[in-house]
Coordinates of C-alpha atoms and ligand atoms in Angstrom, one line a residue:
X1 CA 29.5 -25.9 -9.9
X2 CA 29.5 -27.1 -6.1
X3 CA 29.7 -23.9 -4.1
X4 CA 31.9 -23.3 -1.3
X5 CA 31.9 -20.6 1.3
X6 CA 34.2 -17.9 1.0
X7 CA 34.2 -14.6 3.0
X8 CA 34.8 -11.1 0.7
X9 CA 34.2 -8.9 2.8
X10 CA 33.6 -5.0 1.8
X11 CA 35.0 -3.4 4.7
X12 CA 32.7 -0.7 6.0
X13 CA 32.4 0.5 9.6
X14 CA 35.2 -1.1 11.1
X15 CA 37.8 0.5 9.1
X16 CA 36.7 3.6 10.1
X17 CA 40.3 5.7 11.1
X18 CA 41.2 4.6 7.6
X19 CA 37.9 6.1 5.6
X20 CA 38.0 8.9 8.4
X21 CA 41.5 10.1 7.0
X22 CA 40.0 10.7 3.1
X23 CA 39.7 14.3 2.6
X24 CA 42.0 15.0 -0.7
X25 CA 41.1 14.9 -4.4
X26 CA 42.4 12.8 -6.8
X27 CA 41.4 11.1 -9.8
X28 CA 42.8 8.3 -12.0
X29 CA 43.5 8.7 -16.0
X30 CA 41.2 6.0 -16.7
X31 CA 38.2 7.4 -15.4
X32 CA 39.2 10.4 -17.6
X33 CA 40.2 8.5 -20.8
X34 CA 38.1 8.7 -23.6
X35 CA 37.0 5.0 -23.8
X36 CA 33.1 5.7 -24.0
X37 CA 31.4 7.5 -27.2
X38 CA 28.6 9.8 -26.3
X39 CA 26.0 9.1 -27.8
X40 CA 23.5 11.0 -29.7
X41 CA 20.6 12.0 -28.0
X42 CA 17.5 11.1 -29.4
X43 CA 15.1 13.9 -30.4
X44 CA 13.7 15.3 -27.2
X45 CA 10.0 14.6 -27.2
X46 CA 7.2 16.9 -26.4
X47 CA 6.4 15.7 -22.8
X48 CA 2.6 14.1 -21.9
X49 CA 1.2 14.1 -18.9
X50 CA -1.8 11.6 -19.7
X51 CA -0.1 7.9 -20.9
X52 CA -3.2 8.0 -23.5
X53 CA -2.2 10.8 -25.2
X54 CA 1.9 9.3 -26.1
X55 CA 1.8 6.6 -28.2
X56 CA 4.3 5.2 -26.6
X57 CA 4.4 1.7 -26.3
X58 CA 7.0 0.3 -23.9
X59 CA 8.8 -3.0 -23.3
X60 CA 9.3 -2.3 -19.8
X61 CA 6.5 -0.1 -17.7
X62 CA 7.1 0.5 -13.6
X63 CA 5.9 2.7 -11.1
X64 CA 8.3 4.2 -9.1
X65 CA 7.2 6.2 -6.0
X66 CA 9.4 7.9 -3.4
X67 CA 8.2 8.1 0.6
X68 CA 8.8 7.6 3.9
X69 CA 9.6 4.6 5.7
X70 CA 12.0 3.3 8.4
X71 CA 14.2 0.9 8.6
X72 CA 16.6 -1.4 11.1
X73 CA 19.8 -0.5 10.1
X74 CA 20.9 -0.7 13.9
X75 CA 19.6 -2.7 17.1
X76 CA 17.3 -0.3 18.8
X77 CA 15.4 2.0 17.1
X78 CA 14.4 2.2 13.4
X79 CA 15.5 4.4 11.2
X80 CA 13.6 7.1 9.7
X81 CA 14.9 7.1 6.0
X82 CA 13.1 7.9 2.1
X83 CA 12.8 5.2 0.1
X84 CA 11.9 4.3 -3.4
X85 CA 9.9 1.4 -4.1
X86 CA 8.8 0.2 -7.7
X87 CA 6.7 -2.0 -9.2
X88 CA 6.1 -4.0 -12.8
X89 CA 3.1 -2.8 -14.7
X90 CA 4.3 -4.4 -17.5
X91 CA 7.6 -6.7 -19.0
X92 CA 9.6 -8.8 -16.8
X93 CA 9.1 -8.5 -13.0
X94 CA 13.0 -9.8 -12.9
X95 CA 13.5 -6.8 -14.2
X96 CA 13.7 -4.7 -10.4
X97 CA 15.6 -6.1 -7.8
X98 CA 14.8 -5.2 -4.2
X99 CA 18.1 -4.8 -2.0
X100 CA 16.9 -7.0 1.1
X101 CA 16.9 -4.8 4.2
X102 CA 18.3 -1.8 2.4
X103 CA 17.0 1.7 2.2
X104 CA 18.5 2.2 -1.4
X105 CA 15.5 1.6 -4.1
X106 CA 15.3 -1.4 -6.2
X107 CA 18.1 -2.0 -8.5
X108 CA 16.1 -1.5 -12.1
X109 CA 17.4 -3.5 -15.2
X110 CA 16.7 -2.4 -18.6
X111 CA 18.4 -4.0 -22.5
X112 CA 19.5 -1.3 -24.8
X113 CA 16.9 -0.4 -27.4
X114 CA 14.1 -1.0 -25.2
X115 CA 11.7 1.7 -24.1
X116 CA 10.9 2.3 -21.0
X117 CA 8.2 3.8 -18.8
X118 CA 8.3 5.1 -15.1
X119 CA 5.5 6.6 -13.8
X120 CA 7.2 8.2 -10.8
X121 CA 4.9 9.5 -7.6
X122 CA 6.4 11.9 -5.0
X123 CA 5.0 10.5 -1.6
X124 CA 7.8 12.6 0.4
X125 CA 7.0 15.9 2.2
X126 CA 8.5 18.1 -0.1
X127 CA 9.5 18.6 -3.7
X128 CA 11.1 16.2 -6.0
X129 CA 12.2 14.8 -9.5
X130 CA 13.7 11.7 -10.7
X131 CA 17.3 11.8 -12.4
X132 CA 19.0 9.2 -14.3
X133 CA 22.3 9.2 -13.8
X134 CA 24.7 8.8 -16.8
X135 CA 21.4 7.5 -19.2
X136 CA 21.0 9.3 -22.3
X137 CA 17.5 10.7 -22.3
X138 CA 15.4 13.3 -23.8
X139 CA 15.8 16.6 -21.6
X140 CA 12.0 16.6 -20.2
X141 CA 12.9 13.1 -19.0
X142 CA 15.8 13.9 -17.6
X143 CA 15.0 15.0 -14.1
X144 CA 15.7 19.1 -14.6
X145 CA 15.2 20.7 -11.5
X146 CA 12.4 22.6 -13.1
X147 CA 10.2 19.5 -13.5
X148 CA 10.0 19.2 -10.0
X149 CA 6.7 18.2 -8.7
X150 CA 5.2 18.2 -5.0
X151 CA 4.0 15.5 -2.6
X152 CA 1.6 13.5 -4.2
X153 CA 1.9 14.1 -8.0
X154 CA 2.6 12.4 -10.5
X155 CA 5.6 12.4 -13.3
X156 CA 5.9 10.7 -16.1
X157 CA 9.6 9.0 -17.9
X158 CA 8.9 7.4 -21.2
X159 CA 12.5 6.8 -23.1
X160 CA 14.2 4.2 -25.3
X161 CA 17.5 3.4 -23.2
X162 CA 20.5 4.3 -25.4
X163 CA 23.5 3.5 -23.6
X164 CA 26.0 0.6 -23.5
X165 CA 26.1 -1.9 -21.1
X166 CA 26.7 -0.5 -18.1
X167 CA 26.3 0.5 -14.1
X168 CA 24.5 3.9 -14.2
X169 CA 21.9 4.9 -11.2
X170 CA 18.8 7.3 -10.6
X171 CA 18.7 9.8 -8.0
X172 CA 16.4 12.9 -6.6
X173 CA 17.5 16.1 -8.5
X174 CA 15.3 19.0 -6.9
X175 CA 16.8 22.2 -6.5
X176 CA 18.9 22.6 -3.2
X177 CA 17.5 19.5 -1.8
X178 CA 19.2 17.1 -4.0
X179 CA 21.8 16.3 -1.1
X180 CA 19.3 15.5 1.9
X181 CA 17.4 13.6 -0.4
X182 CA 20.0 11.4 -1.2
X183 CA 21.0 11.1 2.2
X184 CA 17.9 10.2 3.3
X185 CA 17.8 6.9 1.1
X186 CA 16.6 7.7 -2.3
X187 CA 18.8 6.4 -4.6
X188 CA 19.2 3.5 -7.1
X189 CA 21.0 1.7 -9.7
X190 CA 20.0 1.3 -13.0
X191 CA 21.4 -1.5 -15.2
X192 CA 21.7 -1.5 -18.8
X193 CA 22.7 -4.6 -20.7
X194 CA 23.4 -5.0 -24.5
X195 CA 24.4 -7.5 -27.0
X196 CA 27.9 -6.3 -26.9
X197 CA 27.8 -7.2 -23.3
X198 CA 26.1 -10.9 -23.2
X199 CA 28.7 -12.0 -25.7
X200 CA 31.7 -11.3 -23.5
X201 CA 29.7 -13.4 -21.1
X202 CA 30.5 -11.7 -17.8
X203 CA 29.2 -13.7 -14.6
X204 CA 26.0 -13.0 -13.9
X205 CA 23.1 -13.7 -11.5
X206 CA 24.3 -13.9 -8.4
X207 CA 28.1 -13.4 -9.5
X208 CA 26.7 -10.1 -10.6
X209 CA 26.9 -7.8 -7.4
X210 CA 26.4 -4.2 -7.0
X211 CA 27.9 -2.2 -4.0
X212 CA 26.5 1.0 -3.0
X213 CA 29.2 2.8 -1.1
X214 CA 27.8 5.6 1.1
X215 CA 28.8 7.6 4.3
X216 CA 26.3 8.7 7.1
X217 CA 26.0 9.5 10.2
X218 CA 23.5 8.9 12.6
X219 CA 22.7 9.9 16.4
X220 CA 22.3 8.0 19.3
X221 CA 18.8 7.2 18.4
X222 CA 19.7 6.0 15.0
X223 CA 18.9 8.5 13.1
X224 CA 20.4 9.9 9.9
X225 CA 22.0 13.1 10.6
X226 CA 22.7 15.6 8.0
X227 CA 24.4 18.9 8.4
X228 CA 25.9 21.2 6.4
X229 CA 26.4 24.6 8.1
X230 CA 29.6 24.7 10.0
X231 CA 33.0 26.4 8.2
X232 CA 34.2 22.8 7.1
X233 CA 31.3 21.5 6.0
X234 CA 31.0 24.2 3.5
X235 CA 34.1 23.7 2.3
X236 CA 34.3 19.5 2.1
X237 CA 30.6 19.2 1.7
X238 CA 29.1 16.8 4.2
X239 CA 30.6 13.8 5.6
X240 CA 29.6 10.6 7.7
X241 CA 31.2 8.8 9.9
X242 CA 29.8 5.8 9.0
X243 CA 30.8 3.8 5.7
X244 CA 27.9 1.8 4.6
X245 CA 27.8 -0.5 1.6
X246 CA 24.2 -1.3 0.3
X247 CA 22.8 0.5 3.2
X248 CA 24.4 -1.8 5.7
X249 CA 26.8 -0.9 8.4
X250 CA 28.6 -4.4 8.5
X251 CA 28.1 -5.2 4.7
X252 CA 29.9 -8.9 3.9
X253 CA 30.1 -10.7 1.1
X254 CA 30.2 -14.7 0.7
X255 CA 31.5 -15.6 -2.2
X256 CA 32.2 -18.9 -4.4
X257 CA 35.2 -20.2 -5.7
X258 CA 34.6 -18.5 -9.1
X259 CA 34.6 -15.6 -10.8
X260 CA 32.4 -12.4 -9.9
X261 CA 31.3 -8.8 -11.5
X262 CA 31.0 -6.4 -8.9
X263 CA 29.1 -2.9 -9.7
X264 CA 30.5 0.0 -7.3
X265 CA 28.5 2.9 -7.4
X266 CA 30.2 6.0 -4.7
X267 CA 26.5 7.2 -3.8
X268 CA 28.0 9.5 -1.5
X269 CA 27.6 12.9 -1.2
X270 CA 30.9 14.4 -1.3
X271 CA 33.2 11.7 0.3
X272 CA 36.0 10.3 -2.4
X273 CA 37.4 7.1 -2.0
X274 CA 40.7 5.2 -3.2
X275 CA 39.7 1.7 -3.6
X276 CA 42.0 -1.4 -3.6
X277 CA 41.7 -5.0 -2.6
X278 CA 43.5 -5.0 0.8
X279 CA 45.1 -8.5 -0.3
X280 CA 47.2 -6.7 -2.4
X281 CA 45.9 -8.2 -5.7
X282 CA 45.6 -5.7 -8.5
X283 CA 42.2 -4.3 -9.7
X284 CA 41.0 -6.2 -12.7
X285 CA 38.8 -2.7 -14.0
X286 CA 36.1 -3.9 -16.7
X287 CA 33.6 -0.7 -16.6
X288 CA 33.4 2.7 -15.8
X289 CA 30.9 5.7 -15.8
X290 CA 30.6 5.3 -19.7
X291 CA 30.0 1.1 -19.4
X292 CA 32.0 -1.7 -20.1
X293 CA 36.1 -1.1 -21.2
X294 CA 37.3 -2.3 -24.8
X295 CA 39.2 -5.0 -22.8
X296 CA 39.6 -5.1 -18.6
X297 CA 42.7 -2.8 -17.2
X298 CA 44.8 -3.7 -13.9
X299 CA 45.0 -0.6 -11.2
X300 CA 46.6 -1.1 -7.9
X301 CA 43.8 1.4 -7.0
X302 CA 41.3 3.5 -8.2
X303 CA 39.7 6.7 -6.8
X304 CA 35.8 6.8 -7.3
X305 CA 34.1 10.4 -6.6
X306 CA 30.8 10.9 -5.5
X307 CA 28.4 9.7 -8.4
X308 CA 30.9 7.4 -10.0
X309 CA 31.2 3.7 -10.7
X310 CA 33.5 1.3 -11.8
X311 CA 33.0 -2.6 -12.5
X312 CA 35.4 -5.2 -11.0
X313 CA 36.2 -8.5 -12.1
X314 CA 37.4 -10.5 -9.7
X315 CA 38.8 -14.0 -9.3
X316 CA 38.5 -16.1 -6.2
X317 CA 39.2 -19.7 -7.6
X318 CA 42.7 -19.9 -6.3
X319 CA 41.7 -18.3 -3.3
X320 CA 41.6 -21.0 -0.2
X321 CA 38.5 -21.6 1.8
X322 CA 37.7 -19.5 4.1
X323 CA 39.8 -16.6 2.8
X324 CA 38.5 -13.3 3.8
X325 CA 40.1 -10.4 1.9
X326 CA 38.2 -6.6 1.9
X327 CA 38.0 -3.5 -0.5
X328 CA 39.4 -1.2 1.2
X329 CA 39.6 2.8 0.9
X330 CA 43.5 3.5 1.4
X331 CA 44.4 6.7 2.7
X332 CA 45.5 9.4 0.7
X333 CA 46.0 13.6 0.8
X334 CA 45.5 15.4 -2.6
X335 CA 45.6 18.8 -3.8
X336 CA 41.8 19.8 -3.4
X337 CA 39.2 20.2 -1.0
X338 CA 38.0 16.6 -1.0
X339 CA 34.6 17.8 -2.9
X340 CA 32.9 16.0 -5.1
X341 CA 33.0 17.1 -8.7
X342 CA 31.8 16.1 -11.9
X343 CA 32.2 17.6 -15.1
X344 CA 28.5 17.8 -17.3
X345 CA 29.7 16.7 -20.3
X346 CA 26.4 18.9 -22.3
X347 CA 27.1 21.9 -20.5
X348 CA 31.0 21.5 -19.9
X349 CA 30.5 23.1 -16.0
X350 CA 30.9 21.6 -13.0
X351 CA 28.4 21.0 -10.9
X352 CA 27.9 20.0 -6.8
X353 CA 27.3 15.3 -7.0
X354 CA 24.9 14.0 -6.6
Ligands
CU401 CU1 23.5 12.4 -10.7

């Protein structure tokens, strides 16, 4: 198919005033609705600390270490940010996808039934662990807290993945420190495809897009800034100024005259958002938190909370060249403190995203 260049454009920074009014809580019935079975968990392995000693033989085998870097994000001076970067011991080297000129960590695609193994190094200053967001794993895989480990050790995920298709993601989970780590880059998606999926034959490649939504803030020396003291903060949790969509200020899209799957992850740290298409067009909803939908839904809008995603299918074949149309956060006032909540479906409490 002949391409031809379209403008989507995910509007970030310079629809500030209307991201800068989100402060409510609201959430939508079909991120609540029971669509998703959860699954079983397989039996939780004793954990190794020498490869030798497991057994385990994986399809997929990466190292994953988290450390300091910096990054242009803004003429001027870099950026000091965290970053994960992996790389493919073994299995496909398709299977990790760098974001060009992003902080966020390589996007990490895995098929159901397939075992994987991360060997995860801390290379930051301070204490850390590796969660996987939304994946179904053995509890000493899982990122506890407890397992954190310090600057320059060594962790080690082996797991078979068990989830549907889906958009789930991997962050830091240390103790108190989970938020600034975020914050300061480390974060990731992680993709799971089944056969359930590749028979509905979604667009893929590049029709396949994830979009990190995050918000920062950063000084006049562009540098991230994170606070969390004053009276407000406490009570909103901390939010930037900045809306930044796969790590980029001025994040646009070209797009083709076809048909697209975008992956919307809110990787921010307590900021909600209420997404439409500012063209008016109806959201075509295919996946949420728990993977793909029984069949797509239509939404006007849809609130995502920190942590959460939701897939889009989108059409732009009747769309004329050189349309330019935006996902936008509308504004809206709800009944809570604008804090970003999640239930844990194992332990049925809430708990502070990421
Ligand atoms: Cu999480």
């Amino acid at each position: 198919m002949k391409k031809l260049p379209r403008n989507l454009r995910l509007e970030a920074g310079n629809a500030r005033r209307q991201f800068l009014k989100l402060a409510g809580y609201g959430t939508l019935g079909l991120v609540a609705g029971g669509v998703w079975p959860l699954l079983g968990q397989s039996a939780a392995g004793q954990h190794e600390d020498a490869i030798s000693k497991t057994g385990f033989v994986p399809d997929l085998d990466i190292s994953l270490v988290a450390k300091p870097g910096n990054l242009a994000i803004f003429p001027g001076p870099a950026t000091q940010i965290w970053q994960y970067h992996a790389t493919v011991n073994k299995g496909d080297k398709n299977r990790v996808v760098e974001l060009p000129r992003s902080y966020l960590g390589p996007v990490i695609k895995a098929q159901q039934g397939e075992k994987i193994r991360i060997r995860f190094t801390n290379s930051i200053p301070e204490e850390s662990i590796v969660h996987w967001h939304g994946l179904h794993v053995p509890e000493a895989m899982d990122g506890h807290p407890r397992y954190v480990i310090p600057q320059g050790q060594s962790y080690l995920y082996e797991f078979e993945v068990k989830n549907r298709a889906g958009t789930y993601w991997y962050h830091p989970h240390p103790h108190g420190r989970t938020g600034p780590q975020v914050y300061g880059g480390l974060a990731g998606l992680f993709l799971v495809s089944d056969d359930e999926e590749q028979a509905v034959g979604l667009p893929d490649g590049e029709y396949d897009v994830p979009l990190v939504i995050q918000d920062r803030t950063f000084d006049r020396d562009n540098q991230l800034v994170y606070t969390s003291g004053n009276r407000m903060e406490r009570m909103t949790g901390f939010l930037g100024n900045l809306i930044l969509v796969n790590g980029k200020p001025d994040f646009t899209l070209p797009v083709s005259t076809t048909v697209y799957r975008f992956r919307l992850l809110n990787g921010s740290n307590s900021r909600i958002y209420k997404l439409a298409w500012q063209d008016g067009r109806p959201l075509t909803i295919i996946g949420t938190d728990g993977g793909l939908l029984e069949k797509p839904v239509q939404r006007q809008y849809v609130f995502l909370a920190p942590g959460e995603r939701i897939e889009l299918w989108a059409d732009f074949s009747g769309s004329p060249v050189g349309y330019r149309t935006n996902i936008i956060s509308l504004p809206f006032d709800g009944g809570g403190m604008g804090r970003g909540m999640m239930m844990n479906r194992r332990t049925g409490t809430t708990q502070n995203l990421p």
